[in-house]
Coordinates of C-alpha atoms (C1' of nucleotides) in Angstrom, one line a residue:
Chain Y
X1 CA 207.4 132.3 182.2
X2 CA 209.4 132.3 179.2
X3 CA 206.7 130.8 176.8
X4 CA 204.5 134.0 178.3
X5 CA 207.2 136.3 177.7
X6 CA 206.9 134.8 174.1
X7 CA 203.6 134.7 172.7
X8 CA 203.4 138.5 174.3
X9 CA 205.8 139.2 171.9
X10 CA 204.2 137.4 169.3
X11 CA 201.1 139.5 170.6
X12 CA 203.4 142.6 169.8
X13 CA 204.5 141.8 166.6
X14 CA 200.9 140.8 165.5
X15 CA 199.7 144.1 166.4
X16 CA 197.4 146.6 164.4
X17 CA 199.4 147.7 161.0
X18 CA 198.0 149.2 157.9
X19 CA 198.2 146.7 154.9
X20 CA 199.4 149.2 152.9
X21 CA 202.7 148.7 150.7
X22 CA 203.0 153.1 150.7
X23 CA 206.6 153.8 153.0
X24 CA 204.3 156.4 154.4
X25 CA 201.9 153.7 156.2
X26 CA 205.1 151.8 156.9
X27 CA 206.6 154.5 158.8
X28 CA 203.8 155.2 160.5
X29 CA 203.8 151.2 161.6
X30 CA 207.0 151.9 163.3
X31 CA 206.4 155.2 164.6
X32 CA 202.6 156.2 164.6
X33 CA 201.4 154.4 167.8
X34 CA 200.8 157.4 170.2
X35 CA 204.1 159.0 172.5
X36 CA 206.5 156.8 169.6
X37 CA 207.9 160.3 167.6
X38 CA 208.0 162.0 170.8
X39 CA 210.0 159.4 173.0
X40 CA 213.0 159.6 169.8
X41 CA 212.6 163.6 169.6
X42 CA 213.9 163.2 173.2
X43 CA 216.6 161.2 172.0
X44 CA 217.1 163.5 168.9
X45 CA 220.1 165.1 171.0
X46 CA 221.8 162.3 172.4
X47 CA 221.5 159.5 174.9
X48 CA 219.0 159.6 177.7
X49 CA 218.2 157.7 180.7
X50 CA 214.8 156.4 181.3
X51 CA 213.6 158.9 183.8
X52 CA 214.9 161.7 181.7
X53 CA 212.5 160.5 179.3
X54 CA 209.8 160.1 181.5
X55 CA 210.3 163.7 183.2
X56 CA 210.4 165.8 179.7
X57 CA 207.5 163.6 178.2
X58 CA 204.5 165.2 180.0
X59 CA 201.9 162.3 180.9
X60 CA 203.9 159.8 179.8
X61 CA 202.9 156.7 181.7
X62 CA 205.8 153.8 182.8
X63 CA 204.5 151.6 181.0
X64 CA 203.6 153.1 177.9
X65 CA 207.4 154.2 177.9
X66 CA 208.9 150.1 178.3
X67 CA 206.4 149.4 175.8
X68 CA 207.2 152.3 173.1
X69 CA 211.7 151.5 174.0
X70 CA 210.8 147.6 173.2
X71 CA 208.8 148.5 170.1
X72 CA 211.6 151.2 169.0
X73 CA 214.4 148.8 169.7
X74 CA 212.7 146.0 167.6
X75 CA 212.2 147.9 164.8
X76 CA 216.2 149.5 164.9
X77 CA 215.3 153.0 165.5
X78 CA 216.7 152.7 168.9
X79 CA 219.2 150.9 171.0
X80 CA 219.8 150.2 174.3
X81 CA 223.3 150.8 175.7
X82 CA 225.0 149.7 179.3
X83 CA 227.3 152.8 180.1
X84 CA 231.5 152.1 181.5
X85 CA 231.7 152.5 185.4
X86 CA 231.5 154.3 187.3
X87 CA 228.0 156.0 185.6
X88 CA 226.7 152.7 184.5
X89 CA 223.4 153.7 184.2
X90 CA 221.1 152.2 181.6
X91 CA 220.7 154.4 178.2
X92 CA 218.1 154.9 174.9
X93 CA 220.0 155.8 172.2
X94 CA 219.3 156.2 168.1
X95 CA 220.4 154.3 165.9
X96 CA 222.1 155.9 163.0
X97 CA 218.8 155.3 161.0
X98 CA 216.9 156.9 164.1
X99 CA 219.3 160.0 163.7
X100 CA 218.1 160.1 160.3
X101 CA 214.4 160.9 161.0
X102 CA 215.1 164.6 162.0
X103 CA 213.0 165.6 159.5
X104 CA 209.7 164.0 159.9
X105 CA 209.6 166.4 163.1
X106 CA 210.7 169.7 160.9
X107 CA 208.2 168.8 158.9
X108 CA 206.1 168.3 161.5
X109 CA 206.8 171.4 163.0
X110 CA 207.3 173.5 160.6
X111 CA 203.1 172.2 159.7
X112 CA 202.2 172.8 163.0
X113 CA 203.5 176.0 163.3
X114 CA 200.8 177.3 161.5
X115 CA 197.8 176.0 163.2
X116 CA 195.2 178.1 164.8
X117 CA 194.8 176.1 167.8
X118 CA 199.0 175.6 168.5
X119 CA 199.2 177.1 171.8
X120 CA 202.7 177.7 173.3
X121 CA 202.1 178.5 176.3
X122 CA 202.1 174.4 177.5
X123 CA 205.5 172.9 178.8
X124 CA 208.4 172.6 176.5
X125 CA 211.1 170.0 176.9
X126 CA 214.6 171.7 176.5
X127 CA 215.2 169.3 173.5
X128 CA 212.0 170.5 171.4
X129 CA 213.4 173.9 172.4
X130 CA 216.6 173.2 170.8
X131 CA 215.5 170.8 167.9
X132 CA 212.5 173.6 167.0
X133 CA 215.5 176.4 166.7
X134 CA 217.5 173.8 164.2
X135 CA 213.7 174.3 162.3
X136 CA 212.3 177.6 162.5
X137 CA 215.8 179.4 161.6
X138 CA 215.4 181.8 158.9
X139 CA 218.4 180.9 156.4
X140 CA 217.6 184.7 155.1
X141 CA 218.3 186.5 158.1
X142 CA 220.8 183.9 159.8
X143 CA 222.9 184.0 156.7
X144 CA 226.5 185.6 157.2
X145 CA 225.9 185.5 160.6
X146 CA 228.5 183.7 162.9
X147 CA 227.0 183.4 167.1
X148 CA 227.9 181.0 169.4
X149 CA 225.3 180.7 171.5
X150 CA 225.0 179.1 174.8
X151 CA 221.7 177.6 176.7
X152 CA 221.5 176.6 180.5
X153 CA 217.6 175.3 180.8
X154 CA 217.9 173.5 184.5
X155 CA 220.8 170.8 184.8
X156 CA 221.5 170.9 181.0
X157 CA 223.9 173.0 178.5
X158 CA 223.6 173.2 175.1
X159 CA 225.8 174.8 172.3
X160 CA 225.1 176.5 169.4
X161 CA 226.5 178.1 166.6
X162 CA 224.9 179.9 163.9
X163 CA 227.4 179.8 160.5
X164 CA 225.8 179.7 156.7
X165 CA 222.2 180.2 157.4
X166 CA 222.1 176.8 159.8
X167 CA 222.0 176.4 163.2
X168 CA 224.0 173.6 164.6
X169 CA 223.3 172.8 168.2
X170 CA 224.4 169.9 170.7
X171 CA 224.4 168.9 174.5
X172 CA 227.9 170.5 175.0
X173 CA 229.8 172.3 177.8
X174 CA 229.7 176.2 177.4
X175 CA 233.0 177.0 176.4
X176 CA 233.7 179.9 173.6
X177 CA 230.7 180.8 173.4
X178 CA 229.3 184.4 172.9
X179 CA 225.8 185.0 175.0
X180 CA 224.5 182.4 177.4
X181 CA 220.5 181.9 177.8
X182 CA 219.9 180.8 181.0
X183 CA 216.0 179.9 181.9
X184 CA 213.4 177.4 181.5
X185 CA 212.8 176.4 178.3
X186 CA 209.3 177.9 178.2
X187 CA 211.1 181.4 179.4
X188 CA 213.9 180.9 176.7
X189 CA 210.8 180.4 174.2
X190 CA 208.8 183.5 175.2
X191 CA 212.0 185.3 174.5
X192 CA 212.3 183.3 171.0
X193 CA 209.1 182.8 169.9
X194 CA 206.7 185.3 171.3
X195 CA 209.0 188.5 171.2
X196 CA 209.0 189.3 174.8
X197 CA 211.5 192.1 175.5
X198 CA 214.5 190.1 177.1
X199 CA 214.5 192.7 179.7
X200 CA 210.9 192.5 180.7
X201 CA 211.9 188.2 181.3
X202 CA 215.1 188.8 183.4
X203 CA 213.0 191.7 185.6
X204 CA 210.7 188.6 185.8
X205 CA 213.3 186.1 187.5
X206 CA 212.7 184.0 184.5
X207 CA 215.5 184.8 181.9
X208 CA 219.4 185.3 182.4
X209 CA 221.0 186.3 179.6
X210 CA 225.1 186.9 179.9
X211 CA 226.9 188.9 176.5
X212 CA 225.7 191.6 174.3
X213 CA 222.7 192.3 174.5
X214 CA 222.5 193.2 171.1
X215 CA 224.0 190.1 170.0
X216 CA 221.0 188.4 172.4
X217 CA 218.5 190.5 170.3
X218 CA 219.6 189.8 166.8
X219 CA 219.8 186.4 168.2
X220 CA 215.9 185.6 168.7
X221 CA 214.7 188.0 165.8
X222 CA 216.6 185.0 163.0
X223 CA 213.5 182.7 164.4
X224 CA 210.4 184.4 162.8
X225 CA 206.9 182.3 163.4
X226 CA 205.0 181.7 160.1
X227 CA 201.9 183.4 159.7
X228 CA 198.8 181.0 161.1
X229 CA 196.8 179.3 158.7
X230 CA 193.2 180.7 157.5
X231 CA 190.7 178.2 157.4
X232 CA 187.8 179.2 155.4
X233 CA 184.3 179.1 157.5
X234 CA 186.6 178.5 160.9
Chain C
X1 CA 168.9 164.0 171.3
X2 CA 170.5 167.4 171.1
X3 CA 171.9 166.9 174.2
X4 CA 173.7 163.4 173.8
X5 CA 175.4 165.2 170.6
X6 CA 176.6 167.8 172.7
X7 CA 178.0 166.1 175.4
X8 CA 179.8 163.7 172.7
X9 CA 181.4 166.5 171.2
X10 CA 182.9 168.2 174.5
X11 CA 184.4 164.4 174.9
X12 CA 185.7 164.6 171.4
X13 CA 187.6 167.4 171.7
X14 CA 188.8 167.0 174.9
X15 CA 190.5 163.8 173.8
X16 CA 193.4 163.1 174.6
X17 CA 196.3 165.5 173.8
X18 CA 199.9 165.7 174.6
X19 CA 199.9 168.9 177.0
X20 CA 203.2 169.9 175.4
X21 CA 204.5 173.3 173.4
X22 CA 206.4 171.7 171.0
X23 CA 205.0 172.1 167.2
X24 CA 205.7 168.4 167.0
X25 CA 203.9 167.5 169.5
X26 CA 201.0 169.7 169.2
X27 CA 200.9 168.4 165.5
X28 CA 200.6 164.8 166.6
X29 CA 197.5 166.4 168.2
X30 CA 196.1 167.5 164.9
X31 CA 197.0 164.5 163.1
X32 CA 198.7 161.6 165.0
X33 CA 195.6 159.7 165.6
X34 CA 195.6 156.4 163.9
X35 CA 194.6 156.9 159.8
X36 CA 194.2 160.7 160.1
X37 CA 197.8 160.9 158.0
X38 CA 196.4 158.5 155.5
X39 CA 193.4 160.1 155.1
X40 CA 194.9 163.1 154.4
X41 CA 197.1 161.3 151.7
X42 CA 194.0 160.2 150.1
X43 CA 193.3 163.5 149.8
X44 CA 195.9 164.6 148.3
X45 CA 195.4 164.8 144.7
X46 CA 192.4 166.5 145.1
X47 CA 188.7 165.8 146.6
X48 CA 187.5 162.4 147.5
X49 CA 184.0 160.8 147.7
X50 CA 183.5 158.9 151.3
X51 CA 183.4 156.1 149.1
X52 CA 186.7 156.6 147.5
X53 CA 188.1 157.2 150.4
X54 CA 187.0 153.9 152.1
X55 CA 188.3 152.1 148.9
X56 CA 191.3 153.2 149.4
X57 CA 192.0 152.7 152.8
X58 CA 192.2 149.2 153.4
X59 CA 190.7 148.2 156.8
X60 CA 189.4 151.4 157.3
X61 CA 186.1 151.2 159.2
X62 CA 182.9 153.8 158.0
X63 CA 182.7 154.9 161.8
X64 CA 186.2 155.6 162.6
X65 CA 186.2 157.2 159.2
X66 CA 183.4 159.5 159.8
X67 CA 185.4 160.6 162.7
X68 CA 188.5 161.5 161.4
X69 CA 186.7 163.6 159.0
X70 CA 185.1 165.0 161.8
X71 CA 187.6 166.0 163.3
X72 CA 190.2 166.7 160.6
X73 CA 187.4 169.3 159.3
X74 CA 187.5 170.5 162.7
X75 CA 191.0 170.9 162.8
X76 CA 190.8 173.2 160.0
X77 CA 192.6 170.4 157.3
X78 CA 189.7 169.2 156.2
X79 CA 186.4 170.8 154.3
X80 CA 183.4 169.3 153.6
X81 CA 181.9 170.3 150.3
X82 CA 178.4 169.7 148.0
X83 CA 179.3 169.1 144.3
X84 CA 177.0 170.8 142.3
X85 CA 174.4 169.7 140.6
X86 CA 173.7 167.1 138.4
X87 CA 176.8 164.9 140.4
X88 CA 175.9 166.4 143.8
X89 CA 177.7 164.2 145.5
X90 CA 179.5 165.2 148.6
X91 CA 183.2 165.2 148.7
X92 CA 186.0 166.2 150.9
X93 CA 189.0 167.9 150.2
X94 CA 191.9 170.1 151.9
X95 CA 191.9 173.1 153.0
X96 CA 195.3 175.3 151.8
X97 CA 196.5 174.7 155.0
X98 CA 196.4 171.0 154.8
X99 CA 197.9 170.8 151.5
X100 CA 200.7 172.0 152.9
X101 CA 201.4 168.8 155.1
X102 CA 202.4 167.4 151.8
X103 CA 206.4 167.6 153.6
X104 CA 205.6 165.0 156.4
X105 CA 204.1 162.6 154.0
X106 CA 207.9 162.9 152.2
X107 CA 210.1 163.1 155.2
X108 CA 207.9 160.0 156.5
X109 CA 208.4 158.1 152.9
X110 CA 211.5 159.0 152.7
X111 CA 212.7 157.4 156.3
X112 CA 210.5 154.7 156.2
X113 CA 212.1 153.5 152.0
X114 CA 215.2 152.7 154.4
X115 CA 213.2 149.9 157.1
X116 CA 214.6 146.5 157.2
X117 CA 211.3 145.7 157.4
X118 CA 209.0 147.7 154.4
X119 CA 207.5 145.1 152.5
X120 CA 206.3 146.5 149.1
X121 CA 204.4 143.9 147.9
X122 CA 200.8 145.0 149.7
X123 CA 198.3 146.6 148.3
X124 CA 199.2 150.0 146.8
X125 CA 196.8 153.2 146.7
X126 CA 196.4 154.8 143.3
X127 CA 197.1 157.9 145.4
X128 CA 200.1 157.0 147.7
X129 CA 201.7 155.5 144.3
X130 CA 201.5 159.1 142.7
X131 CA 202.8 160.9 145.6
X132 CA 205.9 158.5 145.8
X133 CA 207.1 159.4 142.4
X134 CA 207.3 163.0 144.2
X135 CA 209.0 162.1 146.9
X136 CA 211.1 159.6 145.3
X137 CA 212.5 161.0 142.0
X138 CA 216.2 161.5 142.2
X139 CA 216.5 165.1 141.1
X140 CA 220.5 164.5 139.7
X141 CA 219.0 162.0 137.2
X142 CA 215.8 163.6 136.2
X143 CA 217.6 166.9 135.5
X144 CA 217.7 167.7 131.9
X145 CA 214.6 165.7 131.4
X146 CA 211.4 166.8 130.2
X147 CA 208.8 163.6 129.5
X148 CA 204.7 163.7 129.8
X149 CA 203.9 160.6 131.3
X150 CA 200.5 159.4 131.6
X151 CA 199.2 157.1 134.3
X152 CA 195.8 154.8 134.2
X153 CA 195.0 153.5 137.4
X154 CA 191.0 151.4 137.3
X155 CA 189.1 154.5 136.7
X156 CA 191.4 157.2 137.0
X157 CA 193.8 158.9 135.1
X158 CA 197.2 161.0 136.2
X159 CA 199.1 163.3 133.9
X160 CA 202.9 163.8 135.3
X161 CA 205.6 165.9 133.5
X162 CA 209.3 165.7 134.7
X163 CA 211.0 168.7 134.1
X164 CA 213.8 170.6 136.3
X165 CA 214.6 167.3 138.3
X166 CA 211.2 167.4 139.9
X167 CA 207.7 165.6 138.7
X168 CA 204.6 167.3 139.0
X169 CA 201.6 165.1 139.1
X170 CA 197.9 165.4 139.2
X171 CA 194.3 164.1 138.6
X172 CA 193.9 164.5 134.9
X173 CA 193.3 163.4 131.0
X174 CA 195.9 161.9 129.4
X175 CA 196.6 164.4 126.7
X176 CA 199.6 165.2 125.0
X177 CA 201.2 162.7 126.9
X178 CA 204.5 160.8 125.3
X179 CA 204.5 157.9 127.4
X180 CA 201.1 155.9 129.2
X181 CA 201.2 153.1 132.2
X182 CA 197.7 151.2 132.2
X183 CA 197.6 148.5 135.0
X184 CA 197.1 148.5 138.8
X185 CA 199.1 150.4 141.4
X186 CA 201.0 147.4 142.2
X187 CA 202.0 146.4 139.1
X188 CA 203.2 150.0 138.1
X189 CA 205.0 150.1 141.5
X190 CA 207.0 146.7 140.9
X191 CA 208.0 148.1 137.5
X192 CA 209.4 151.7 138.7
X193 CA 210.4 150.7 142.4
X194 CA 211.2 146.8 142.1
X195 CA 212.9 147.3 138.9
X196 CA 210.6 144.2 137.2
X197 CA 211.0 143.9 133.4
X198 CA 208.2 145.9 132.1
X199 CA 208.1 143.1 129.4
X200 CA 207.7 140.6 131.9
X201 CA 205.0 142.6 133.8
X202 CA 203.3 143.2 130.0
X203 CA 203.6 139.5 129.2
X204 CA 201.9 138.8 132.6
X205 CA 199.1 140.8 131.5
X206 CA 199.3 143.0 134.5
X207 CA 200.5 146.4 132.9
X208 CA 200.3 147.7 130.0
X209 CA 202.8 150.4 128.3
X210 CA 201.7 152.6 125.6
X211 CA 204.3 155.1 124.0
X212 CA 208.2 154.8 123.5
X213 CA 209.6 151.5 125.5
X214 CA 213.4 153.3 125.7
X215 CA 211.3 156.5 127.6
X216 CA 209.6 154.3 129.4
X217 CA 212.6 152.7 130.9
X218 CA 214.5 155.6 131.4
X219 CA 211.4 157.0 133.3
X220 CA 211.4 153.9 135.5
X221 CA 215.0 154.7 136.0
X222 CA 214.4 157.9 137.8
X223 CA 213.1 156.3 141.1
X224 CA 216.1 154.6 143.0
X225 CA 215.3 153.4 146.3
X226 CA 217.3 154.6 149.1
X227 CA 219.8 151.7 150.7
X228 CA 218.2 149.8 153.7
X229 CA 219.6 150.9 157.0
X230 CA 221.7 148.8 159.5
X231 CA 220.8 147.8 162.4
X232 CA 223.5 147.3 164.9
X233 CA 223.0 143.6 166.6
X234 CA 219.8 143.4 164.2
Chain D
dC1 C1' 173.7 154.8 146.3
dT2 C1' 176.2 157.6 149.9
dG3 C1' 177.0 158.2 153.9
dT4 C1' 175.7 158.1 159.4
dA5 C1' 174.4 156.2 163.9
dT6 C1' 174.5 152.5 167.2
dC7 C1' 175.9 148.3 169.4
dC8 C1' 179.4 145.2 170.8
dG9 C1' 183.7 142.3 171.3
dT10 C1' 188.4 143.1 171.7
dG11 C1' 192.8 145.3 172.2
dT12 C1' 195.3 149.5 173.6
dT13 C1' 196.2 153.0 176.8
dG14 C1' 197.0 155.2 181.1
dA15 C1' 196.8 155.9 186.4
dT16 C1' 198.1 153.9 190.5
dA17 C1' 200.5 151.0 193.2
dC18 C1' 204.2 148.1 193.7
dT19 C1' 209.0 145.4 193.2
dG20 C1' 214.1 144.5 192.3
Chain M
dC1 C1' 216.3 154.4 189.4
dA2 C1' 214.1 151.2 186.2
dG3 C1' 210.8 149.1 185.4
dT4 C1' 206.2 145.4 186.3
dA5 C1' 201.2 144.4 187.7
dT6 C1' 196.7 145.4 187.9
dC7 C1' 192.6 147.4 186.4
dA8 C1' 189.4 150.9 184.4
dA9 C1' 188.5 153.7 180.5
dC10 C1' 188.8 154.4 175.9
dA11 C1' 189.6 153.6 170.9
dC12 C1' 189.2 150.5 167.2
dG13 C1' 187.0 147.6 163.8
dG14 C1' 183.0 144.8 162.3
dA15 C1' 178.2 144.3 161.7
dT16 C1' 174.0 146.1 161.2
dA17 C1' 170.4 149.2 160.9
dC18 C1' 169.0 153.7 159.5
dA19 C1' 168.5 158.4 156.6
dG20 C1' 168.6 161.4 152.4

DNA sequence: CTGTATCCGTGTTGATACTG
DNA sequence: CAGTATCAACACGGATACAG
């Protein structure tokens, strides 16, 4: 039993790398096997359980997930915690370094952003919601603006505040805050993203939005989408 | 005949995909599969032969190559051109669009400069080399600099010029350059990044330094690696 | 010489079912 | 809830043969 548990890890430590002494092939030796960047974008936010990682990563397999934890937690990017009673539940979280790799997905995103084939209308975890706002804010129009803004996507909160051009968000309570999204997150991102009137998505059921409405509108407009990319002969 | 090809290409683009919104995720589509990002890096610095490409990628396979350019070219990142006559050769190089992915390669470098577990000493792309200085120059020490630095890599040549706490770097002759690096990648790399003597790497026979020895060590001086990062209970 | 296509052994991935 | 076991499908990488 043990000597098995063993040369599988030897297996795991053996596996497929680049030989390749660029930090760019490195990284993507700790975080390029597939599902890898989007199990710590879940965990970009804070702490998660297992199934909370396995019910915002679409197609995720069980599996796949213990495999991608162990290899995360090897390499430092993540640790495992044991939470105090009464919870004690079983949590992924980043390590400080893990923190750290924020923007690989801006990057990312921001790239992506402009593909021809990105299509948004596919389910969106309410952490890529909130990480892709931290991204696609406009320093120009957000700057000497000062919102608190609040998010309720299912059993979740989140708080923002936009202050110097940034947005600063967290899993928080909604207190003091100025305007409360309430919605999925693909609602919350048809509002944001694809300029839907707000009052077209609450006549829909989808969208609840309490505060000034005005304040709501200014809101979504400081997230503009870059224009898509041309490819020449496509 | 015709129809095999067609049925191969419905399979290859409905390969597997993350059914997800997020830019991240969708560009994980684009380019997550494995050696598409180092592909792209090859590219870089301008259009690449098949050949160089497979030269360059060490362990790269022709197949798996053909397909990522296959599909990168698909993708829109990608565009296959004929050189014209007398070379004629074939080359690929980026679209505008996927020059613009230049970011990930530097958040990636960036993160990954800080593994516990990065081991320089492997062998270096020409390529990958040159795009590190970008990502890696400290802009507080290179302000107020202005050097020409010449780079001779085998066959190939790179001009860089420091000015404005940046580097810009590309595929070029070395004129009017005040300072030249002959040798492999790896040898330049252990000189700028491992902080090597340069006379001990010139006595070794392994690089060669043409131009002032006091610029050429401030140069070198201009590429501090980030600390490694901590891994609690590592 | 510069790629491309095909075959094949092997390891990785993912769906389903199952256990503590 | 938090994973493990099993198995089929696929992707990878190497070799080789082929085309312009």
């Amino acid at each position: 039993m043990k000597l098995e548990k063993i040369t599988k890890e030897a297996k795991n430590n053996a596996r497929r790398h680049y030989d390749d002494a660029c930090a760019t092939a490195h990284a993507l030796d700790l975080v390029g096997e597939r599902w890898a960047l989007l199990v710590i974008r879940e965990l970009m936010l804070g702490p998660r359980r297992f199934s909370d990682l396995r019910t915002n990563l679409p197609g995720i397999s069980a599996n796949v997930l213990t495999q991608r934890l162990e290899g995360l937690e090897a390499a430092g990017i993540v640790i495992r915690r044991k939470l105090p009673p009464p919870a004690a539940a079983q949590v992924y979280e980043l390590t400080e370094w893990g923190y750290q790799s924020e923007p690989i997905f801006q990057s990312l995103g921001r790239w992506a952003a402009r593909s021809p084939t990105h299509d948004p209308s596919l389910p969106f975890s309410a952490v890529s919601l909130m990480l892709s706002l931290r991204t696609m804010i406009d320093p120009a129009r957000a700057r000497g603006r000062d919102i608190r803004v609040g998010f309720r996507i299912g059993e979740e909160t989140y708080a923002g505040r936009v202050s110097e051009g940034q947005i600063a968000i967290e899993r928080a309570a909604l207190d003091n805050v100025d305007l409360v999204f309430s919605g999925t997150a693909p609602a919350i991102a048809r509002a944001i993203y694809a300029g839907q009137e707000l009052s077209a998505l609450e006549s829909e059921g989808v969208l609840q939005i309490d505060g000034d409405r005005t304040l709501a509108k200014r809101f979504v407009s400081l997230f503009p989408l870059p224009p898509k990319a041309e490819i020449p002969g496509g």
